[in-house]
């Protein structure tokens, strides 16, 4: 059975827009037969990395900080797919950044050069083979995800695992306001979850459905007073 660990980094947890995309995505994965565990960074005690790299040098694969990362390390070692879910916060909420820094322990410090870049690998006892991203943002266009997307892709490359793709939901504050479109977006998120478990990848078409505009540009300008200047 495919084991999935999902981490929702939204401080608004179940009530947030990120959960409105993540939850149907995870439901789809469960429906396709995966076992899914969901954690909220806000409910966990995850302290910042202290940067001594003791987990690489003195006690390989072990972190001396006694907090909830100890439980997560155990869960992550057993997972096949890691789902990172986060709102865009220029770029990340602090709790999510703390968690990502602490993932360094899971990497083997034997470095290699690939296509001109230094890369590592997950340690042998880490099963994760795919990382997927779910992200929501407030502003209109997908360009607002550039930095967060790059962070998730880099994490996958540094760990030498597959970046399975991203469910990106711009102007997410409109979710719920436009019921029919919201339903279609959530259905697409569920479909993406099914695809990831059954086929090992998500189709571009399905991911585009998750990101589809929720209102026309004219309506956006009318309702929210957007103006367009320059290019
Ligand atoms: C501190 C902070 C920074 C944010 N920065 C951005 C940003 O740079 N670009 C953007 O499009 N939205 C930004 N947003 C909006 C959130 O990404 C958006 O509202 C998101 O859907 C919230 O998800 P949540 O309800 O799950 O917390 C920011 C919100 C906060 C609170």
Short mmCIF file of N, CA, C and O and ligand atoms in Angstrom, two decimals, residues 10-12 16-19 87-90 136-139 144 172, ligand 1:
data_model
loop_
_atom_site.label_atom_id
_atom_site.label_comp_id
_atom_site.label_asym_id
_atom_site.label_seq_id
_atom_site.Cartn_x
_atom_site.Cartn_y
_atom_site.Cartn_z
N UNK A 10 -0.35 25.75 6.66
CA UNK A 10 -1.16 26.96 6.83
C UNK A 10 -1.49 27.18 8.30
O UNK A 10 -2.06 26.29 8.94
N UNK A 11 -1.19 28.37 8.83
CA UNK A 11 -1.57 28.65 10.22
C UNK A 11 -3.09 28.60 10.40
O UNK A 11 -3.56 28.50 11.51
N UNK A 12 -3.84 28.68 9.30
CA UNK A 12 -5.31 28.64 9.40
C UNK A 12 -5.83 27.21 9.35
O UNK A 12 -7.06 26.99 9.41
N UNK A 16 -8.44 26.99 6.39
CA UNK A 16 -7.73 27.77 5.37
C UNK A 16 -8.08 27.35 3.95
O UNK A 16 -8.70 26.31 3.71
N UNK A 17 -7.66 28.18 3.02
CA UNK A 17 -7.87 27.88 1.59
C UNK A 17 -6.98 26.72 1.17
O UNK A 17 -7.34 25.95 0.28
N UNK A 18 -5.82 26.61 1.78
CA UNK A 18 -4.90 25.52 1.41
C UNK A 18 -5.58 24.17 1.68
O UNK A 18 -5.50 23.24 0.87
N UNK A 19 -6.31 24.09 2.80
CA UNK A 19 -7.02 22.84 3.14
C UNK A 19 -8.11 22.56 2.11
O UNK A 19 -8.43 21.39 1.85
N UNK A 87 0.42 27.91 2.13
CA UNK A 87 0.09 29.16 1.45
C UNK A 87 1.38 29.88 1.07
O UNK A 87 2.43 29.63 1.67
N UNK A 88 1.30 30.75 0.06
CA UNK A 88 2.45 31.60 -0.27
C UNK A 88 2.51 32.71 0.77
O UNK A 88 1.54 33.43 0.97
N UNK A 89 3.63 32.82 1.44
CA UNK A 89 3.82 33.86 2.47
C UNK A 89 5.13 34.59 2.20
O UNK A 89 5.87 34.86 3.13
N UNK A 90 5.48 34.82 0.99
CA UNK A 90 6.72 35.56 0.69
C UNK A 90 7.97 34.97 1.35
O UNK A 90 8.70 35.73 1.98
N UNK A 136 -1.60 27.60 -2.18
CA UNK A 136 -2.59 28.61 -2.53
C UNK A 136 -1.98 29.99 -2.33
O UNK A 136 -1.07 30.15 -1.51
N UNK A 137 -2.46 30.95 -3.09
CA UNK A 137 -2.00 32.33 -2.87
C UNK A 137 -3.16 33.28 -3.09
O UNK A 137 -4.23 32.88 -3.56
N UNK A 138 -2.96 34.54 -2.72
CA UNK A 138 -4.04 35.51 -2.77
C UNK A 138 -4.14 36.22 -4.10
O UNK A 138 -5.25 36.50 -4.58
N UNK A 139 -3.03 36.52 -4.71
CA UNK A 139 -3.08 37.34 -5.90
C UNK A 139 -3.50 36.55 -7.12
O UNK A 139 -3.61 35.33 -7.08
N UNK A 144 2.81 34.07 -8.89
CA UNK A 144 3.03 34.24 -7.44
C UNK A 144 3.57 32.98 -6.78
O UNK A 144 3.99 33.02 -5.62
N UNK A 172 -7.06 32.42 -4.31
CA UNK A 172 -7.78 31.36 -3.57
C UNK A 172 -8.86 31.92 -2.66
O UNK A 172 -9.75 31.18 -2.24
C1 LIG B 1 2.07 37.03 5.65
C2 LIG B 1 1.37 36.75 4.37
C3 LIG B 1 2.08 36.86 3.18
C4 LIG B 1 1.45 36.61 1.96
N1 LIG B 1 2.15 36.75 0.80
C5 LIG B 1 1.53 36.53 -0.37
C6 LIG B 1 2.22 36.72 -1.61
O1 LIG B 1 3.39 37.08 -1.64
N2 LIG B 1 1.57 36.50 -2.78
C7 LIG B 1 0.25 36.10 -2.81
O2 LIG B 1 -0.30 35.92 -3.90
N3 LIG B 1 -0.43 35.90 -1.64
C8 LIG B 1 0.17 36.10 -0.44
N4 LIG B 1 -0.53 35.93 0.73
C9 LIG B 1 -1.93 35.42 0.69
C10 LIG B 1 -2.04 33.92 1.02
O3 LIG B 1 -1.09 33.17 0.29
C11 LIG B 1 -3.43 33.39 0.66
O4 LIG B 1 -4.40 34.13 1.32
C12 LIG B 1 -3.57 31.90 0.96
O5 LIG B 1 -4.62 31.36 0.20
C13 LIG B 1 -3.85 31.64 2.44
O6 LIG B 1 -3.98 30.26 2.65
P1 LIG B 1 -4.64 29.70 4.00
O7 LIG B 1 -6.05 30.23 4.07
O8 LIG B 1 -4.57 28.22 3.88
O9 LIG B 1 -3.78 30.19 5.13
C14 LIG B 1 0.08 36.20 1.96
C15 LIG B 1 -0.62 36.09 3.17
C16 LIG B 1 0.00 36.37 4.36
C17 LIG B 1 -0.78 36.26 5.64
#
